[in-house]
C-alpha cells in the first residue's frame, strides 16, 4: 500500500515510514525521559541515562558485540567512518580499500592522502564484488595498516566477502574497517563472527531509527584517538577525555531521541529480521526480473538470482536516469534516487560514472504491489 500517496523505494537513503514503535520511543525521550543523561541526578535525567544504557545493550546485542561498551553512539555513519579512518591512519601508513567505496570513506581518505597516507585500491569483479585473490596480493604487497571495505554497496547491492577480508587483513597484521551502512538491518550482521575490528552503521537506514545517530563497533583492545573532546558527565577535573568506553568517544550531550528511536527500530528488527530479509529478497527478485523485461534496461551489479542487499540500480539505453526518477515521482508518486549516490567510485567501476543510474531500494513496509507498480511505471516512462 502506498503511504501518504507515495510508493517509497528509497530505503537506501533512509528508511521510511519509521515503525510506530520508533515514534513512541522518540516521544518518550522528549517527555518522561527528556533530561540530559549522565549529567544531573533528577528523575528526567536518570530516565534518559537508563534509556541510553538499555539502547546500547539492545543495539550491541543485535549486532553481535559481546560487550555493550564496545558499541559507540556517534552522530552518523559518516562521522563514525571519519573517526575510524582519522584515528587509525597517519602519515606513512598504508590503507587498502575496495574500489567501490562511498564518499564517506573516499573523502576523509582524500584528506589523509594529502597528509601522506598511501591509499591503494582493490579491484572488483563484474558484479561489484572484491576479488579476494587480488585483494590478498595487494594487502601483502606492503605494510598495510588497515583494510577498508563496505559490507554492501549502496549502488549495486553487491555484498562483500568481509569475513574473508578480515582473515586476510589479520594474517598481514592489518585491521579491518567495515562500512555497514547498507547492510545493518538488511543482512544478519554479527560483528565478531565477521572479524571486523571496526564496524560502522547508520541508525536511520536499515536499522529503522531516526536521523541523527550512527553506531561504531570498536573491537575490544583497539583504541583510537577520539575525534572530538568535551564533557562526558564524569571525571570532569581532568583536561583529557576519560579512557573508558564508551565515554571517551561520546563527548557532549548524546542525541537521546534518536538513540531511543534507534533502539525501538532494532527491537522491531530483533523480532522480524528473518521475515524482513525474506520479504526484501522477494521484492528484489521481482524488481530485477520485472525491470529486465523492459526493453533497453540493464541492471547493475550481481546477476539475477544472486544474493544482494535490497538495492537495484538500472540504466536505460536512451532515457536518462534523472528523467526516469523525475517522471516516476511526478506522474506516479514513486520515490527513487538517480545520480551518483555519493559513490562515484562505485559508478566508475560499474561504467556509469558519466550517466549515473536510477536506484530502487526496498525495505520494511514495501509491498509486492508497490514493486509491480514501479516496474509498470518504468515501462511507461521508457517506452518511446
Ligand atoms: N556508506 C554507504 C555505503 C552509504 O550508503 C551511506 C549513506 N548513503 C553512508 C556510508 C553514509 O551514511 P550517513 O549519511 O548516514 O552518514
Short mmCIF file of C-alpha atoms and ligand atoms in Angstrom, two decimals:
data_model
loop_
_atom_site.label_atom_id
_atom_site.label_comp_id
_atom_site.label_asym_id
_atom_site.label_seq_id
_atom_site.Cartn_x
_atom_site.Cartn_y
_atom_site.Cartn_z
CA UNK A 1 0.00 0.00 0.00
CA UNK A 2 1.39 3.43 -0.80
CA UNK A 3 1.85 5.55 2.35
CA UNK A 4 0.53 9.10 2.04
CA UNK A 5 0.16 8.51 -1.70
CA UNK A 6 3.86 7.71 -2.04
CA UNK A 7 5.47 4.48 -3.07
CA UNK A 8 8.74 4.85 -1.23
CA UNK A 9 11.60 2.97 -2.87
CA UNK A 10 14.48 4.99 -1.42
CA UNK A 11 15.25 2.94 1.70
CA UNK A 12 18.98 3.00 0.96
CA UNK A 13 18.89 6.78 1.51
CA UNK A 14 16.81 6.49 4.65
CA UNK A 15 14.08 4.07 5.75
CA UNK A 16 10.54 5.45 5.65
CA UNK A 17 8.00 5.32 7.16
CA UNK A 18 9.51 4.53 10.55
CA UNK A 19 7.64 1.92 12.62
CA UNK A 20 5.11 3.29 15.16
CA UNK A 21 7.36 1.91 17.92
CA UNK A 22 10.04 4.40 16.82
CA UNK A 23 7.65 7.34 17.04
CA UNK A 24 6.57 6.22 20.52
CA UNK A 25 10.17 5.88 21.70
CA UNK A 26 11.13 9.32 20.40
CA UNK A 27 8.10 10.79 22.15
CA UNK A 28 9.12 9.19 25.43
CA UNK A 29 12.65 10.52 25.03
CA UNK A 30 11.25 14.01 24.65
CA UNK A 31 8.88 13.56 27.58
CA UNK A 32 9.42 11.45 30.71
CA UNK A 33 13.00 10.61 29.69
CA UNK A 34 13.73 14.11 28.47
CA UNK A 35 16.60 15.03 30.80
CA UNK A 36 20.28 15.10 29.95
CA UNK A 37 21.78 11.63 30.56
CA UNK A 38 24.84 11.23 32.80
CA UNK A 39 24.66 14.84 33.93
CA UNK A 40 22.02 15.73 36.51
CA UNK A 41 20.64 13.33 39.13
CA UNK A 42 16.93 14.14 38.89
CA UNK A 43 14.39 11.69 37.56
CA UNK A 44 14.22 13.01 34.00
CA UNK A 45 17.99 12.70 33.66
CA UNK A 46 18.05 9.26 35.28
CA UNK A 47 15.37 8.04 32.89
CA UNK A 48 17.39 9.38 29.97
CA UNK A 49 20.51 7.62 31.26
CA UNK A 50 18.60 4.37 31.65
CA UNK A 51 17.22 4.75 28.14
CA UNK A 52 20.71 5.19 26.64
CA UNK A 53 22.06 2.26 28.67
CA UNK A 54 19.29 -0.05 27.52
CA UNK A 55 19.57 1.17 23.94
CA UNK A 56 23.30 0.43 23.91
CA UNK A 57 22.71 -3.12 25.13
CA UNK A 58 19.94 -3.70 22.60
CA UNK A 59 21.92 -2.46 19.61
CA UNK A 60 25.14 -4.19 20.75
CA UNK A 61 23.36 -7.48 21.14
CA UNK A 62 21.57 -7.11 17.78
CA UNK A 63 24.90 -6.54 16.00
CA UNK A 64 26.74 -9.28 17.88
CA UNK A 65 29.06 -7.11 20.01
CA UNK A 66 29.96 -9.09 23.12
CA UNK A 67 30.19 -6.10 25.43
CA UNK A 68 27.82 -3.15 25.09
CA UNK A 69 30.68 -0.77 25.93
CA UNK A 70 32.25 -1.63 22.57
CA UNK A 71 29.22 -0.12 20.84
CA UNK A 72 29.52 3.65 20.49
CA UNK A 73 26.80 6.12 19.57
CA UNK A 74 28.04 8.74 17.11
CA UNK A 75 26.21 11.36 15.04
CA UNK A 76 26.10 9.12 11.97
CA UNK A 77 27.87 6.58 9.80
CA UNK A 78 29.88 9.32 8.09
CA UNK A 79 31.09 10.60 11.46
CA UNK A 80 31.97 7.07 12.58
CA UNK A 81 33.99 6.37 9.44
CA UNK A 82 35.84 9.68 9.83
CA UNK A 83 36.57 8.80 13.43
CA UNK A 84 37.93 5.39 12.49
CA UNK A 85 39.99 6.46 9.50
CA UNK A 86 41.44 9.61 11.04
CA UNK A 87 42.07 7.76 14.29
CA UNK A 88 43.83 4.83 12.68
CA UNK A 89 45.84 6.41 9.89
CA UNK A 90 48.67 8.92 9.82
CA UNK A 91 51.49 9.98 7.53
CA UNK A 92 53.43 6.99 6.17
CA UNK A 93 50.61 4.50 6.79
CA UNK A 94 49.21 2.32 4.03
CA UNK A 95 45.48 1.63 3.70
CA UNK A 96 43.87 -0.78 1.24
CA UNK A 97 40.28 -0.07 0.20
CA UNK A 98 37.79 -1.51 -2.23
CA UNK A 99 37.32 0.41 -5.45
CA UNK A 100 33.59 0.88 -4.79
CA UNK A 101 33.61 2.86 -1.55
CA UNK A 102 31.16 5.65 -0.70
CA UNK A 103 32.33 9.24 -0.31
CA UNK A 104 32.00 8.77 3.46
CA UNK A 105 35.21 6.74 3.04
CA UNK A 106 36.71 8.35 -0.06
CA UNK A 107 36.62 11.96 1.11
CA UNK A 108 38.25 11.51 4.52
CA UNK A 109 40.83 9.34 2.77
CA UNK A 110 41.49 12.08 0.21
CA UNK A 111 42.34 14.40 3.11
CA UNK A 112 44.53 11.73 4.72
CA UNK A 113 46.22 11.05 1.39
CA UNK A 114 47.17 14.73 1.20
CA UNK A 115 48.78 14.24 4.62
CA UNK A 116 50.94 11.35 3.49
CA UNK A 117 48.72 8.25 3.85
CA UNK A 118 49.14 5.79 0.97
CA UNK A 119 45.73 4.67 -0.36
CA UNK A 120 45.65 1.54 -2.54
CA UNK A 121 42.53 0.15 -4.20
CA UNK A 122 41.41 -3.46 -4.55
CA UNK A 123 39.61 -4.25 -7.83
CA UNK A 124 36.07 -5.65 -8.01
CA UNK A 125 34.60 -8.18 -10.43
CA UNK A 126 31.76 -7.54 -12.89
CA UNK A 127 29.20 -7.94 -10.10
CA UNK A 128 30.93 -5.29 -7.99
CA UNK A 129 32.46 -7.75 -5.50
CA UNK A 130 36.03 -7.54 -4.27
CA UNK A 131 38.31 -10.07 -5.95
CA UNK A 132 39.87 -11.88 -2.98
CA UNK A 133 42.98 -13.15 -4.77
CA UNK A 134 43.81 -9.67 -5.99
CA UNK A 135 42.96 -8.30 -2.54
CA UNK A 136 45.38 -10.63 -0.82
CA UNK A 137 48.21 -9.77 -3.21
CA UNK A 138 47.61 -6.04 -2.72
CA UNK A 139 47.31 -6.26 1.06
CA UNK A 140 50.51 -8.33 1.23
CA UNK A 141 52.43 -6.05 -1.13
CA UNK A 142 53.27 -3.50 1.57
CA UNK A 143 52.95 -2.90 5.28
CA UNK A 144 49.20 -2.41 5.36
CA UNK A 145 47.80 -0.77 8.48
CA UNK A 146 44.11 -1.04 7.62
CA UNK A 147 41.76 -2.57 5.08
CA UNK A 148 38.51 -0.69 4.49
CA UNK A 149 35.53 -2.23 2.78
CA UNK A 150 31.81 -1.71 2.69
CA UNK A 151 29.62 -4.66 3.69
CA UNK A 152 27.08 -3.94 0.94
CA UNK A 153 27.00 -1.45 -1.90
CA UNK A 154 24.54 1.41 -1.99
CA UNK A 155 24.81 1.36 -5.80
CA UNK A 156 24.86 -2.28 -6.90
CA UNK A 157 23.70 -4.08 -3.76
CA UNK A 158 26.81 -6.29 -4.04
CA UNK A 159 27.65 -7.98 -0.75
CA UNK A 160 31.36 -8.05 0.00
CA UNK A 161 33.21 -11.05 1.42
CA UNK A 162 34.07 -9.17 4.60
CA UNK A 163 34.77 -12.23 6.75
CA UNK A 164 37.37 -13.41 4.20
CA UNK A 165 38.84 -9.93 4.04
CA UNK A 166 39.09 -9.91 7.84
CA UNK A 167 41.11 -13.15 7.72
CA UNK A 168 43.42 -11.78 5.05
CA UNK A 169 43.82 -8.43 6.82
CA UNK A 170 44.62 -10.11 10.14
CA UNK A 171 47.10 -12.51 8.53
CA UNK A 172 49.02 -9.49 7.32
CA UNK A 173 48.81 -7.51 10.56
CA UNK A 174 46.14 -5.06 9.39
CA UNK A 175 42.80 -4.14 10.94
CA UNK A 176 39.54 -4.34 9.01
CA UNK A 177 37.17 -1.36 8.98
CA UNK A 178 33.70 -2.15 7.60
CA UNK A 179 31.19 0.38 6.33
CA UNK A 180 27.93 -1.35 7.21
CA UNK A 181 25.61 1.49 6.17
CA UNK A 182 23.71 -0.66 3.68
CA UNK A 183 23.96 -3.96 5.50
CA UNK A 184 22.76 -3.40 9.06
CA UNK A 185 19.08 -4.24 9.25
CA UNK A 186 19.07 -5.86 5.80
CA UNK A 187 21.58 -8.66 6.35
CA UNK A 188 22.29 -10.60 9.50
CA UNK A 189 25.29 -8.77 10.95
CA UNK A 190 27.44 -10.35 13.64
CA UNK A 191 30.44 -8.10 14.01
CA UNK A 192 32.51 -10.66 15.90
CA UNK A 193 31.72 -13.54 13.53
CA UNK A 194 32.68 -11.27 10.63
CA UNK A 195 36.00 -10.49 12.32
CA UNK A 196 35.52 -6.73 11.91
CA UNK A 197 37.80 -4.57 14.04
CA UNK A 198 35.63 -1.55 13.37
CA UNK A 199 32.06 -1.81 12.05
CA UNK A 200 30.15 1.40 11.36
CA UNK A 201 26.46 1.79 10.52
CA UNK A 202 23.79 4.45 10.11
CA UNK A 203 20.92 4.42 12.57
CA UNK A 204 18.39 5.76 10.09
CA UNK A 205 18.63 3.28 7.22
CA UNK A 206 18.02 -0.44 7.70
CA UNK A 207 18.10 -0.07 11.49
CA UNK A 208 14.85 1.94 11.20
CA UNK A 209 15.81 4.73 13.61
CA UNK A 210 15.60 8.50 13.14
CA UNK A 211 18.37 10.51 11.53
CA UNK A 212 21.00 11.88 13.91
CA UNK A 213 22.65 8.76 15.25
CA UNK A 214 25.01 6.11 13.96
CA UNK A 215 26.95 3.33 15.62
CA UNK A 216 30.57 2.26 15.75
CA UNK A 217 31.61 -1.16 16.98
CA UNK A 218 35.18 -0.99 18.17
CA UNK A 219 36.74 -4.38 18.87
CA UNK A 220 38.00 -4.85 22.43
CA UNK A 221 41.59 -3.72 22.82
CA UNK A 222 41.60 -1.50 19.76
CA UNK A 223 41.85 2.11 20.89
CA UNK A 224 41.67 5.13 18.62
CA UNK A 225 42.29 8.75 19.45
CA UNK A 226 38.84 10.27 19.85
CA UNK A 227 37.83 12.73 17.13
CA UNK A 228 36.03 15.12 19.46
CA UNK A 229 36.67 16.18 23.05
CA UNK A 230 34.26 17.69 25.53
CA UNK A 231 32.08 16.98 28.51
CA UNK A 232 31.48 13.37 29.42
CA UNK A 233 29.47 13.80 32.61
CA UNK A 234 32.23 12.29 34.79
CA UNK A 235 35.95 12.69 35.58
CA UNK A 236 35.40 16.36 34.85
CA UNK A 237 38.54 17.68 36.56
CA UNK A 238 40.89 16.12 34.03
CA UNK A 239 41.61 18.08 30.84
CA UNK A 240 41.69 14.77 28.95
CA UNK A 241 38.77 12.58 27.94
CA UNK A 242 38.26 9.54 30.20
CA UNK A 243 39.89 6.34 28.90
CA UNK A 244 36.84 4.18 29.48
CA UNK A 245 34.45 3.21 26.72
CA UNK A 246 32.04 4.50 25.63
CA UNK A 247 32.66 7.85 27.38
CA UNK A 248 35.93 8.51 25.59
CA UNK A 249 34.21 8.55 22.23
CA UNK A 250 30.95 10.26 23.12
CA UNK A 251 31.79 13.82 24.16
CA UNK A 252 28.84 16.16 24.62
CA UNK A 253 25.12 15.55 25.04
CA UNK A 254 24.02 12.48 23.11
CA UNK A 255 21.04 12.59 20.71
CA UNK A 256 18.73 10.78 23.13
CA UNK A 257 15.57 10.93 20.97
CA UNK A 258 17.47 9.46 18.01
CA UNK A 259 19.07 6.79 20.22
CA UNK A 260 15.66 5.91 21.67
CA UNK A 261 14.18 5.61 18.19
CA UNK A 262 17.11 3.52 17.03
CA UNK A 263 16.66 1.11 19.93
CA UNK A 264 12.98 0.80 19.09
CA UNK A 265 13.83 0.15 15.43
CA UNK A 266 16.29 -2.54 16.48
CA UNK A 267 13.59 -4.01 18.73
CA UNK A 268 11.37 -4.43 15.69
CA UNK A 269 14.23 -5.96 13.72
CA UNK A 270 15.17 -8.35 16.50
CA UNK A 271 11.66 -9.82 16.22
CA UNK A 272 11.24 -9.61 12.46
CA UNK A 273 14.62 -9.73 10.74
CA UNK A 274 14.24 -13.15 9.12
CA UNK A 275 10.82 -12.26 7.77
CA UNK A 276 12.03 -8.84 6.60
CA UNK A 277 15.02 -10.38 4.83
CA UNK A 278 12.87 -12.98 3.08
CA UNK A 279 10.38 -10.29 2.06
CA UNK A 280 13.11 -7.99 0.74
CA UNK A 281 14.64 -10.86 -1.20
CA UNK A 282 11.29 -11.50 -2.94
CA UNK A 283 10.84 -7.81 -3.72
CA UNK A 284 14.34 -7.55 -5.16
CA UNK A 285 13.86 -10.65 -7.26
CA UNK A 286 10.63 -9.24 -8.66
CA UNK A 287 12.22 -5.86 -9.31
CA UNK A 288 15.21 -7.35 -11.10
CA UNK A 289 13.09 -9.72 -13.20
CA UNK A 290 10.45 -7.10 -13.98
CA UNK A 291 12.88 -4.32 -14.85
CA UNK A 292 14.95 -6.60 -17.08
CA UNK A 293 11.80 -7.33 -19.09
CA UNK A 294 11.58 -3.64 -20.03
CA UNK A 295 13.39 -3.22 -23.37
CA UNK A 296 16.63 -1.23 -23.15
CA UNK A 297 17.20 -1.68 -19.41
CA UNK A 298 20.32 -3.09 -17.77
CA UNK A 299 20.65 -3.85 -14.05
CA UNK A 300 23.97 -3.08 -12.35
CA UNK A 301 25.75 -5.48 -10.03
CA UNK A 302 25.03 -9.10 -9.15
CA UNK A 303 23.29 -11.30 -11.73
CA UNK A 304 19.56 -12.06 -11.32
CA UNK A 305 19.08 -14.62 -8.55
CA UNK A 306 22.40 -13.85 -6.88
CA UNK A 307 22.41 -12.57 -3.34
CA UNK A 308 22.39 -8.79 -2.94
CA UNK A 309 21.38 -6.11 -0.48
CA UNK A 310 17.91 -4.77 -1.31
CA UNK A 311 19.21 -2.25 -3.83
CA UNK A 312 18.59 -2.44 -7.59
CA UNK A 313 20.12 0.19 -9.86
CA UNK A 314 19.32 0.42 -13.56
CA UNK A 315 20.30 2.33 -16.65
CA UNK A 316 18.28 2.62 -19.85
CA UNK A 317 19.88 2.73 -23.29
CA UNK A 318 18.30 6.10 -24.14
CA UNK A 319 16.23 7.57 -21.28
CA UNK A 320 18.39 9.40 -18.75
CA UNK A 321 18.29 8.38 -15.07
CA UNK A 322 17.22 11.84 -13.88
CA UNK A 323 14.34 11.78 -16.36
CA UNK A 324 13.18 8.36 -15.16
CA UNK A 325 13.35 9.41 -11.49
CA UNK A 326 11.55 12.69 -12.19
CA UNK A 327 8.74 11.00 -14.13
CA UNK A 328 8.34 8.25 -11.53
CA UNK A 329 7.86 10.87 -8.84
CA UNK A 330 5.76 13.42 -10.71
CA UNK A 331 3.49 11.06 -12.63
CA UNK A 332 3.34 8.02 -10.36
CA UNK A 333 4.27 9.16 -6.85
CA UNK A 334 7.18 6.72 -6.79
CA UNK A 335 10.27 7.86 -4.85
CA UNK A 336 13.60 6.56 -6.14
CA UNK A 337 17.05 8.12 -6.42
CA UNK A 338 19.01 8.96 -9.56
CA UNK A 339 22.56 10.24 -9.95
CA UNK A 340 25.81 9.02 -8.46
CA UNK A 341 24.53 8.17 -4.95
CA UNK A 342 27.60 9.80 -3.32
CA UNK A 343 29.60 6.90 -4.70
CA UNK A 344 31.46 7.95 -7.86
CA UNK A 345 33.99 5.17 -7.27
CA UNK A 346 31.26 2.53 -7.44
CA UNK A 347 29.82 4.09 -10.58
CA UNK A 348 33.27 4.27 -12.15
CA UNK A 349 33.68 0.52 -11.51
CA UNK A 350 30.25 -0.17 -12.99
CA UNK A 351 30.94 2.03 -16.04
CA UNK A 352 28.18 4.50 -15.12
CA UNK A 353 30.22 7.48 -13.92
CA UNK A 354 29.05 9.60 -16.86
CA UNK A 355 25.36 8.73 -16.66
CA UNK A 356 24.69 7.75 -13.05
CA UNK A 357 21.81 5.31 -12.59
CA UNK A 358 18.31 5.03 -11.13
CA UNK A 359 18.28 3.24 -7.80
CA UNK A 360 15.31 1.36 -6.38
CA UNK A 361 15.83 0.35 -2.78
CA UNK A 362 13.25 -1.54 -0.78
CA UNK A 363 12.71 -2.18 2.90
CA UNK A 364 10.17 -2.95 5.57
CA UNK A 365 6.72 -1.80 4.55
CA UNK A 366 7.22 -2.01 0.78
CA UNK A 367 4.72 -4.39 -0.81
CA UNK A 368 4.79 -6.61 -3.87
CA UNK A 369 2.12 -4.37 -5.34
CA UNK A 370 4.40 -1.32 -4.88
CA UNK A 371 7.12 -3.10 -6.80
CA UNK A 372 4.74 -4.17 -9.59
CA UNK A 373 3.57 -0.59 -9.94
CA UNK A 374 7.15 0.63 -10.09
CA UNK A 375 8.03 -1.83 -12.85
CA UNK A 376 4.94 -0.83 -14.85
CA UNK A 377 5.72 2.85 -14.35
CA UNK A 378 9.29 2.35 -15.60
CA UNK A 379 7.91 0.53 -18.64
CA UNK A 380 5.63 3.51 -19.42
CA UNK A 381 8.35 6.11 -18.88
CA UNK A 382 10.83 4.23 -21.03
CA UNK A 383 8.62 3.34 -23.97
CA UNK A 384 9.48 5.55 -26.90
N1 LIG B 1 28.31 4.38 3.36
C1 LIG B 1 27.38 3.97 2.49
C2 LIG B 1 27.63 2.74 1.67
C3 LIG B 1 26.18 4.67 2.39
O1 LIG B 1 25.24 4.26 1.53
C4 LIG B 1 25.98 5.82 3.18
C5 LIG B 1 24.69 6.63 3.09
N2 LIG B 1 24.33 6.99 1.81
C6 LIG B 1 26.98 6.21 4.07
C7 LIG B 1 28.14 5.47 4.13
C8 LIG B 1 26.86 7.41 4.95
O2 LIG B 1 25.78 7.29 5.82
P1 LIG B 1 25.20 8.57 6.60
O3 LIG B 1 24.81 9.55 5.51
O4 LIG B 1 24.04 8.04 7.35
O5 LIG B 1 26.28 9.14 7.45
#
